[in-house]
Every structure is written in C-alpha cells, then in structure tokens.
Short mmCIF file of C-alpha atoms in Angstrom, two decimals:
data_model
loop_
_atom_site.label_atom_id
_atom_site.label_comp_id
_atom_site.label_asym_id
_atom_site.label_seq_id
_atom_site.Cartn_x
_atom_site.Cartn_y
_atom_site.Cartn_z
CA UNK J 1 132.15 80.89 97.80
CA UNK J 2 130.80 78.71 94.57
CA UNK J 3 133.59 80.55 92.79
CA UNK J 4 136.28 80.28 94.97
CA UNK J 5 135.53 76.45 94.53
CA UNK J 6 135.20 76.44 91.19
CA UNK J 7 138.84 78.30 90.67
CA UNK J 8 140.55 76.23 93.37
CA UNK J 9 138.07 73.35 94.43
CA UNK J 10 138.77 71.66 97.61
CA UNK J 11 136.69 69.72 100.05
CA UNK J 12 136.30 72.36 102.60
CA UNK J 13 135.63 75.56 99.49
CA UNK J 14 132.63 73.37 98.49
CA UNK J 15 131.36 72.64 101.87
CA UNK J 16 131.60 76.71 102.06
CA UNK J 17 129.59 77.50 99.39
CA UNK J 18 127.00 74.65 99.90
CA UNK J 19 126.36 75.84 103.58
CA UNK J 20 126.54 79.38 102.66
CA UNK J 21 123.85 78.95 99.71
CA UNK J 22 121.96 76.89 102.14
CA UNK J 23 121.93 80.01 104.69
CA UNK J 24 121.17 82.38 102.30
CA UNK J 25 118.10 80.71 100.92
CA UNK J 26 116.82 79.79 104.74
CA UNK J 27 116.65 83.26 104.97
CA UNK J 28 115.48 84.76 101.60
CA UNK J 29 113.78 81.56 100.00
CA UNK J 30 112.86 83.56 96.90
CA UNK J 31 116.90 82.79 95.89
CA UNK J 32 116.23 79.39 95.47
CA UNK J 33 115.93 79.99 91.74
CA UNK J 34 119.39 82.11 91.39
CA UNK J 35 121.70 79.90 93.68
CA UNK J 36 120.86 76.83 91.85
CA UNK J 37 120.86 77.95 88.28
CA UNK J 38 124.02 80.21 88.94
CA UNK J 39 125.82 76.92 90.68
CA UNK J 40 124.65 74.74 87.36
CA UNK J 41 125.98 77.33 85.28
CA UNK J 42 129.44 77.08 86.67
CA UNK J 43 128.99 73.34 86.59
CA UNK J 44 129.06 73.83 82.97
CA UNK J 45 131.67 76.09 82.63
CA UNK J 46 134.15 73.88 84.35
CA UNK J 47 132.65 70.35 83.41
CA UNK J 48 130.18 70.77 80.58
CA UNK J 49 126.61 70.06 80.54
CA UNK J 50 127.34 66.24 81.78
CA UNK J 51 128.34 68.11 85.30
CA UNK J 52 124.95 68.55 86.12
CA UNK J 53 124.21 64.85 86.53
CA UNK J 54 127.28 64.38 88.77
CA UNK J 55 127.54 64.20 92.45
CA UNK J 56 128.88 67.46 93.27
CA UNK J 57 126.22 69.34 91.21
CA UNK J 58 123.66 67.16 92.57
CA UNK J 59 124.55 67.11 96.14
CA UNK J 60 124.76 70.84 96.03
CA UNK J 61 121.49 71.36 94.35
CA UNK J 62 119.74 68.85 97.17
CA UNK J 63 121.76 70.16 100.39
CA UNK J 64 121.20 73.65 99.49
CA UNK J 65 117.17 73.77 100.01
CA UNK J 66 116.99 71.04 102.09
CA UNK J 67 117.20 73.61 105.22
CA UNK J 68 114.70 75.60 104.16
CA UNK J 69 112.15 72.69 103.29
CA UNK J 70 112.55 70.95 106.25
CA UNK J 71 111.84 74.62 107.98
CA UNK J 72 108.66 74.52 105.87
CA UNK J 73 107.69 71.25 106.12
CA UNK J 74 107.38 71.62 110.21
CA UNK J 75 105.84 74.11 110.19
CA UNK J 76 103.12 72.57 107.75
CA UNK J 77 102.83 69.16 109.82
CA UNK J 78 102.52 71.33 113.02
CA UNK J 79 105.61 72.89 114.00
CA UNK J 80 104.57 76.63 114.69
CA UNK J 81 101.43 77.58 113.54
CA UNK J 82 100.93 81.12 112.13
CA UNK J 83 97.12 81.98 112.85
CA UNK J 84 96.89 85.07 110.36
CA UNK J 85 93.37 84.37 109.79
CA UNK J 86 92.10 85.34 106.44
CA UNK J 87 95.17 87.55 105.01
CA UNK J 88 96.35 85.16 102.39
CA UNK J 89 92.99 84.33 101.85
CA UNK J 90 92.28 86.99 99.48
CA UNK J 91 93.19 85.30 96.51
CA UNK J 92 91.41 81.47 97.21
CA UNK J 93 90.31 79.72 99.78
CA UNK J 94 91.99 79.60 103.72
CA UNK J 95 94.74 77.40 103.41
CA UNK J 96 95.67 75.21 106.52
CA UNK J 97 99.48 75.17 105.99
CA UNK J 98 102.09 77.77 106.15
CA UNK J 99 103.56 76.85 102.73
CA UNK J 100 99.30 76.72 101.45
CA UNK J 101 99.19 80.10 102.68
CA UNK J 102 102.99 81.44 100.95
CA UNK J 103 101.80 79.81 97.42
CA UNK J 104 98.33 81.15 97.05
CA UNK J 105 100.19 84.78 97.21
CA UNK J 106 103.16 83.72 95.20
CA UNK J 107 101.45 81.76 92.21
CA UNK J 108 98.83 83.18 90.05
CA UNK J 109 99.06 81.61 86.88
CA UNK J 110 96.34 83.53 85.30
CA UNK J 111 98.31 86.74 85.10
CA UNK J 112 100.80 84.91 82.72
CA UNK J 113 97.98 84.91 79.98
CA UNK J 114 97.69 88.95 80.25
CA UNK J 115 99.55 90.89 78.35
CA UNK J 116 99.45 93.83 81.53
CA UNK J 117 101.44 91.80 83.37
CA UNK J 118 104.29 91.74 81.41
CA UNK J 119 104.65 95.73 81.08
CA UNK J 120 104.30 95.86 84.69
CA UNK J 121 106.86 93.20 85.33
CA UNK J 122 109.10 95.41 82.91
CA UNK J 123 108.32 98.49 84.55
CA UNK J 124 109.33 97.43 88.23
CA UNK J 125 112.30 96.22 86.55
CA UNK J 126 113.42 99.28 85.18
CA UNK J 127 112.39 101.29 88.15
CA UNK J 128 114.74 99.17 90.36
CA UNK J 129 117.74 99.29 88.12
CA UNK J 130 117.11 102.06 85.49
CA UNK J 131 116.36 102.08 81.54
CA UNK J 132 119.82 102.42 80.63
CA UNK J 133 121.73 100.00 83.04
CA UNK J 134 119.62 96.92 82.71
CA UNK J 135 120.34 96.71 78.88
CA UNK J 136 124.00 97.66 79.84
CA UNK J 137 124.19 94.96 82.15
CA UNK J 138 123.14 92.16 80.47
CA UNK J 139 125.30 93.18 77.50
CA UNK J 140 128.16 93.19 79.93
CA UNK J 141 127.55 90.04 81.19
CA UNK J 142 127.96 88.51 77.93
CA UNK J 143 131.27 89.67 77.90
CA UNK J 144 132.44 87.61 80.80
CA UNK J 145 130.60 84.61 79.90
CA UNK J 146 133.95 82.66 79.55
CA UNK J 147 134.88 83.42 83.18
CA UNK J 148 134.05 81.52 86.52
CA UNK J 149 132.41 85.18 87.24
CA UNK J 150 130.44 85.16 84.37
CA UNK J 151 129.13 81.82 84.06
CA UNK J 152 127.90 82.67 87.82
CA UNK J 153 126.15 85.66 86.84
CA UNK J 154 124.90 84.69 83.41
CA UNK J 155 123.39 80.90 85.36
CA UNK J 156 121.61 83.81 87.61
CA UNK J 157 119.93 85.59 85.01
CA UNK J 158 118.74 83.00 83.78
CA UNK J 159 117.08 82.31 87.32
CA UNK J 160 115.22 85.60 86.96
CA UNK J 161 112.61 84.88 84.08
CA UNK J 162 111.64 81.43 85.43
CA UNK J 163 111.54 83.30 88.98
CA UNK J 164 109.07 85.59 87.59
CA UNK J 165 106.71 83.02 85.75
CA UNK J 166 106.32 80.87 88.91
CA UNK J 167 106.07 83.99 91.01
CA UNK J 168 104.02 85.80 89.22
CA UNK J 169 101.41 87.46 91.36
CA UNK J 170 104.93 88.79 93.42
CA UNK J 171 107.08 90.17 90.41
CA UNK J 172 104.39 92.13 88.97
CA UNK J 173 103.42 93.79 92.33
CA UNK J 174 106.21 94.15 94.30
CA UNK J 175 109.11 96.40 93.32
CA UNK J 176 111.56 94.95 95.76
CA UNK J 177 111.66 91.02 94.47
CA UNK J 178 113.37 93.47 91.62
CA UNK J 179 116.62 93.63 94.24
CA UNK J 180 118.04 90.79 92.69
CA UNK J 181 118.69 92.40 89.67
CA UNK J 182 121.30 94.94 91.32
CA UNK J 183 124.27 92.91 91.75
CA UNK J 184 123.65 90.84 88.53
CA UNK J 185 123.28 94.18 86.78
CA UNK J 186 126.83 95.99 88.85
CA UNK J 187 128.58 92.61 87.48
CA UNK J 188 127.23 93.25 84.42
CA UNK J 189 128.20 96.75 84.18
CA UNK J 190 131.95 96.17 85.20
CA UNK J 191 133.53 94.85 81.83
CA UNK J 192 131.72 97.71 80.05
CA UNK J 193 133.27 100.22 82.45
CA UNK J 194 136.88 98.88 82.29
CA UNK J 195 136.25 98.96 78.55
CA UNK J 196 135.42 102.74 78.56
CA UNK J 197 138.58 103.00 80.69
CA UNK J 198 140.87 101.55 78.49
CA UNK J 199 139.82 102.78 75.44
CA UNK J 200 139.75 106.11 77.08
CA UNK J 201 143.31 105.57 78.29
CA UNK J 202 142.99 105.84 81.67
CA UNK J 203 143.54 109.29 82.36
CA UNK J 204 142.40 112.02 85.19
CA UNK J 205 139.78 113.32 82.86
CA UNK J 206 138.49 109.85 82.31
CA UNK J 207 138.77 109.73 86.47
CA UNK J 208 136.77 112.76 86.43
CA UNK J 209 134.06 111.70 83.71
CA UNK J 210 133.84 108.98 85.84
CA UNK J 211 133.48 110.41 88.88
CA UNK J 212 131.08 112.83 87.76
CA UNK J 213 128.80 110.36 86.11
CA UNK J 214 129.15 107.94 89.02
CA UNK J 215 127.89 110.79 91.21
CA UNK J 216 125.04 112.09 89.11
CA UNK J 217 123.82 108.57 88.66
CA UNK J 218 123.84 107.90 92.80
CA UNK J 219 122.18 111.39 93.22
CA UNK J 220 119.20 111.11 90.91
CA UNK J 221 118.86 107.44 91.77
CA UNK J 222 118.90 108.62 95.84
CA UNK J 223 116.37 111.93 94.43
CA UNK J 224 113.98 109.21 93.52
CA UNK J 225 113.76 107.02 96.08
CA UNK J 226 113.60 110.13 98.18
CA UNK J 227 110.40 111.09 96.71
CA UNK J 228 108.89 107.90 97.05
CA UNK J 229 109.28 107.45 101.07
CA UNK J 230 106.70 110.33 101.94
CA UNK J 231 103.56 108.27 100.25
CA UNK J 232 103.22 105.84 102.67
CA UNK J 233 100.86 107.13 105.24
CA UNK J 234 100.69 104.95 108.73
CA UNK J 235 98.47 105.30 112.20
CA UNK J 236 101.06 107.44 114.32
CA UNK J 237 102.20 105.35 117.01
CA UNK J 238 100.86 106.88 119.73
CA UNK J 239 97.42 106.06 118.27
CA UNK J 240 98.89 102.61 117.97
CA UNK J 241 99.41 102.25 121.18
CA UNK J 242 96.01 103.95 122.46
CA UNK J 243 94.31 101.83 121.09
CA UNK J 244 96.62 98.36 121.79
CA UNK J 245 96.00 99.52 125.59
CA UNK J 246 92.25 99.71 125.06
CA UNK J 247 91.93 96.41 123.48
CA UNK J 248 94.15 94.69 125.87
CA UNK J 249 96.61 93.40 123.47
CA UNK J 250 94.43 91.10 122.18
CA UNK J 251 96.03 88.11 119.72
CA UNK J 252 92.35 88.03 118.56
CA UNK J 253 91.82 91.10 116.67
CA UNK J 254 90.25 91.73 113.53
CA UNK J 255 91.10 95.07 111.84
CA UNK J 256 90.42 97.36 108.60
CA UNK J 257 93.66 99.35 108.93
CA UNK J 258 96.42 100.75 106.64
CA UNK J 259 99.20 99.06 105.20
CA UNK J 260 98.10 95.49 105.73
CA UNK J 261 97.91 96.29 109.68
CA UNK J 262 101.47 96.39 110.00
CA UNK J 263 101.72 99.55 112.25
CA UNK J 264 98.64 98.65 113.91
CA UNK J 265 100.27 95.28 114.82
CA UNK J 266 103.72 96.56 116.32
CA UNK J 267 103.03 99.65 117.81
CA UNK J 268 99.97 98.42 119.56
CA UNK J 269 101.60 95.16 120.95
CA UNK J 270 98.38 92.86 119.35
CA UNK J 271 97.64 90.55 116.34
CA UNK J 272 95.21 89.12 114.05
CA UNK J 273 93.91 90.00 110.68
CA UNK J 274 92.99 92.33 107.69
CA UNK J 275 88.81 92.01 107.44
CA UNK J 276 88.63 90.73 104.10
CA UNK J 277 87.05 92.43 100.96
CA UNK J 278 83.64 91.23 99.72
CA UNK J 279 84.97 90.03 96.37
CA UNK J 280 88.89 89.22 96.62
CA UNK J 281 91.42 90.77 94.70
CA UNK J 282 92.01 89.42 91.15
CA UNK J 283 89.48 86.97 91.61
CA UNK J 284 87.88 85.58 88.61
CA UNK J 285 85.25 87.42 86.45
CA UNK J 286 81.60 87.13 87.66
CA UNK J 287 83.03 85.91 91.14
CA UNK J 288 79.96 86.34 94.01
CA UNK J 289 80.64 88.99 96.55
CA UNK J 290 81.15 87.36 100.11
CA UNK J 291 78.16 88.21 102.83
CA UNK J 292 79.53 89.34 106.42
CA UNK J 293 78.83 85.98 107.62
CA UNK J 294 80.86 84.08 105.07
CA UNK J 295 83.98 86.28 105.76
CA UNK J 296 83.58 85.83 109.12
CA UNK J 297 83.24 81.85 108.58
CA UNK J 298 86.75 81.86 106.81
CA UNK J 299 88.35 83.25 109.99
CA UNK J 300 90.76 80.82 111.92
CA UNK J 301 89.92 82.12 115.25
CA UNK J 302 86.98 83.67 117.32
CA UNK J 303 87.49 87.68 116.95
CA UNK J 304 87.63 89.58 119.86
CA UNK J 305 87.46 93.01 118.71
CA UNK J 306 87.17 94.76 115.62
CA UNK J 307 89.67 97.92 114.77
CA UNK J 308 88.63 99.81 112.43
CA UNK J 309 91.60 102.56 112.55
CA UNK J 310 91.38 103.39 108.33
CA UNK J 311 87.92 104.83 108.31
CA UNK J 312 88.22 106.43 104.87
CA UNK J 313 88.52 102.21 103.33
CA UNK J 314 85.87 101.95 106.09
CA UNK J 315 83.22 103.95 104.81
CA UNK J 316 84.27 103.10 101.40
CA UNK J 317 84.03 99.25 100.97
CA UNK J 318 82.42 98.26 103.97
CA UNK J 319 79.31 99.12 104.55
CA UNK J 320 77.78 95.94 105.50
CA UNK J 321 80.09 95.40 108.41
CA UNK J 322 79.06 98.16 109.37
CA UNK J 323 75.65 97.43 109.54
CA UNK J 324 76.74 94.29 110.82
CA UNK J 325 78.59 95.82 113.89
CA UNK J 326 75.90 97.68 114.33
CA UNK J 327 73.78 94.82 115.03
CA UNK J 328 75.64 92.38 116.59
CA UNK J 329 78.07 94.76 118.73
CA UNK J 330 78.82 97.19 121.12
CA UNK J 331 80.67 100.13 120.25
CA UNK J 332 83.93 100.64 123.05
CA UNK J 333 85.68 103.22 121.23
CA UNK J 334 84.12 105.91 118.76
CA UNK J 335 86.79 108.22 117.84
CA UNK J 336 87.18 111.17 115.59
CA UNK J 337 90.17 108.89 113.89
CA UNK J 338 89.27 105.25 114.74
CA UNK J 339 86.04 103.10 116.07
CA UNK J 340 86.83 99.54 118.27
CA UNK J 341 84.09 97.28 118.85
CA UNK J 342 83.56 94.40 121.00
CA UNK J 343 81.24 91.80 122.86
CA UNK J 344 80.05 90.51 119.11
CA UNK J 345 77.24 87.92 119.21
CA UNK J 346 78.80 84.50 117.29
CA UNK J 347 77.20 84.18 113.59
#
C-alpha cells in the first residue's frame, strides 16, 4: 500500500496504506519500528530528507500507532485488566499496568553492555534466515536502493537494529521476533537472483539449477525446523483436563508447570500464574533470594489452589514451597505425575 502511493499517490492510496499500517501494528505492535522507518524512507526517496517534517509523513507516522496506543492506554487507565499475577514479575517489581507489565519483559538495558548478547542476537538471526542469505540479502537490497521497493525495504532494515536495542531482553531470547527478517531478506535476495539469471542467460539449465537449489534450500530449511518441533514437551491434555475438573476451573490458580502454564491453562479451562523463582531471572548480581511469603505478597490475587503438574522443576527449585505447602495446606491431589493443593491458611 505505502508503495502503491508513493508510485501513484492519491488521496484514497494514502488513506490505504495509513489504515493498513495502522492494522498491522494493532495487531503485531513489535512493527511499530519497521512501518515507520520503512514509510520515512520512501519519504526520502520521493521528497528528500525535508519530507519527513511534512504533513503527509507526519500524519502517517501519528495515525499509524495511534490505534494501538489508545488500545494500550485503556487498558492501563482501567479498560480490561489482565490479572496474570506475578509472570512479568520476574524481571522487577509487579507492575500495575498492562503496558508496565509488556516493558519490564521487553526492555533490559543491561544486556546491551554484554558482549553475550550480541552473539546470541546474531545467532537467532542466522538461525531464522540462514548464514548465507542474510549477507545475500542485505547486499541485494542495496541494489534496489534507488527504487520505491528498495527505499521501503532498506527504511525497514534500518528498523531492525534500533528494534533490537530497545527490545533487547526479546531479540536475544526469542527466535521468532527474527520473522521480520524473512521478507526483508526474500526482497533482498530478488535482484541477486535475476542477476544470476541474466548473466546465466536464462536458459532450462539455469531453470533447473534453479530449481534444484530452490528445492534443496526449502528441504533442509523444512529438515530443521522438523527437528526442532519434538523438544517441546507439554502435560497431555487429558491430564489437563483431569486436573481443570478437580480444581473447578478456578481463575485463581497458582501453578509450577511447563512451558509458562500454557497447556495447563487451555486444556484445563483455568487461569492464574507461574509461582515465581526465589531469585528472578537476570536479576542483578548479589540480588536476595525471595522467602515463600514475599512471593506470595507480590501476587495480585488470593490463590486458590496450587498445581504443581512439572514435578521434576518442583523438586528442583522449590523446596521451600514445599515445605510451605506442607504447613499451611491440605494436599487434594497426590499423583504419580502431578500434586494440587488447597484450603491454604493466608500469610
């Protein structure tokens, strides 16, 4: 859409492409960094760097993210209020807003002054779009740089670093905020393929190199991915849903379980929270572990049960709940693969 305006620009192309950029960043806020930068890049292709400080760019920049603040914004000033308890709480303190809660996960400035983060952050990188295309792709990209296309893609690499360095406890961790490399790197690749074919001339054995690279790329790439989808390991559903019955469907739960809960969560038709760690991940050097009683202070809500469905992260890191349990609870489910305990005297 911002290209089609910037080829042909009409009233009704630019309304397109702000509402579409608008959309897509309501639904994936993480773009907020690529639209913008990839719009003000083709600001500058078509009007020079003194397009940035006109209306269009402007109004673009300001009507694109205003959905998606306003979204956050009542939520924080009580909209809909997500009651997750202590999950984001790992890394500071409980925030009392939505958009607290998404930044203390997000930002982590202190990983920017370790050199390990930045050969992680290259490693996921790589992983998503291989050793050989990301180089490939960027290189292309220069060679479009002159084009509506390429001032587009160029304006959203450029998004990426800064992405990165304000998200930096999410690029280094999470393979898939890598995605948005893909396209930028398939645009990239283009010129360098239609290169190959000319030079090549065009023929059926250039078809068929083609072909036969094309194909050996997809099935390695798919090979890999392939091998990755048997590690995660998930409560089967029907163990889920045993225990969801047991506890009622409680929204009050509190729970050491696998994969953040997840599982637990939608096959079991309840909510609440992970039971935090005693000293939270990447917290400062020489931080004080948490007691059970200050954990359970940072809790939002008044836990109704406790499922404890990951007994192996049980037995490892929690030993003083259990003795707290113990204590303070009664025991309504003691399982060979799970333990669910109830009727817990307040701290």
């Amino acid at each position: 859409a911002m290209v089609r305006h910037a080829e042909r620009p009409t009233r009704a192309r630019y309304a397109w492409a702000v509402a579409s950029a608008a959309a897509a960043i309501l639904v994936k806020p993480f773009v907020a960094f690529l639209i913008p930068f990839a719009f003000a890049a083709l600001t500058i292709h078509r009007k020079g760097f003194r397009g940035l400080f006109r209306v269009e760019a402007i109004a673009f920049a300001v009507l694109a993210v205003t959905p998606t603040v306003a979204w956050f914004a009542w939520n924080a000033f009580g909209g809909v209020e997500y009651d997750i308890g202590v999950r984001f709480a790992a890394h500071e303190q409980t925030p009392d807003s939505m958009i607290g809660k998404q930044l203390s996960i997000s930002m982590f400035p202190a990983h920017l002054l370790q050199p390990g983060f930045y050969r992680t952050w290259a490693r996921l990188a790589l992983a998503m779009v291989g050793p050989v295309a990301l180089p490939l792709g960027l290189f292309g990209s220069l060679w479009i740089r002159r084009t509506a296309v390429g001032a587009v893609t160029l304006g959203a690499w450029a998004s990426y670093p800064l992405f990165g360095l304000v998200s930096s406890n999410l690029i280094a961790d999470h393979g898939y905020y890598h995605l948005q490399l893909v396209p930028l790197v398939a645009l990239g690749l283009a010129p360098v393929m239609h290169r190959l074919w000319v030079r090549s001339g065009g023929g059926r054995i250039a078809i068929a190199i083609g072909v036969a690279i094309a194909l050996g790329w997809t099935a390695a790439a798919a090979n890999t991915v392939r091998g990755q989808l048997g590690r995660a390991r998930f409560e089967p559903p029907a163990r889920c849903r045993e225990i969801g019955d047991l506890v009622g469907h409680t929204t009050r739960a509190v729970y050491i379980a696998r994969h953040y809960g997840r599982p637990l969560e939608y096959y079991g038709e309840l909510s609440g929270t992970m039971w935090p760690k005693r000293v939270p991940d990447r917290a400062p050097a020489g931080t004080a572990p948490m007691s059970v009683d200050e954990r359970m202070a940072l809790f939002t809500f008044e836990p109704e049960v406790f499922i404890l469905s990951d007994l192996r992260r049980y037995a490892t890191y929690h030993d003083d709940l259990r003795r707290w349990l113990e204590t303070n609870c009664r025991i309504l489910a003691d399982e060979d693969t799970y333990e669910v305990w109830s009727g817990c005297t307040p701290p």
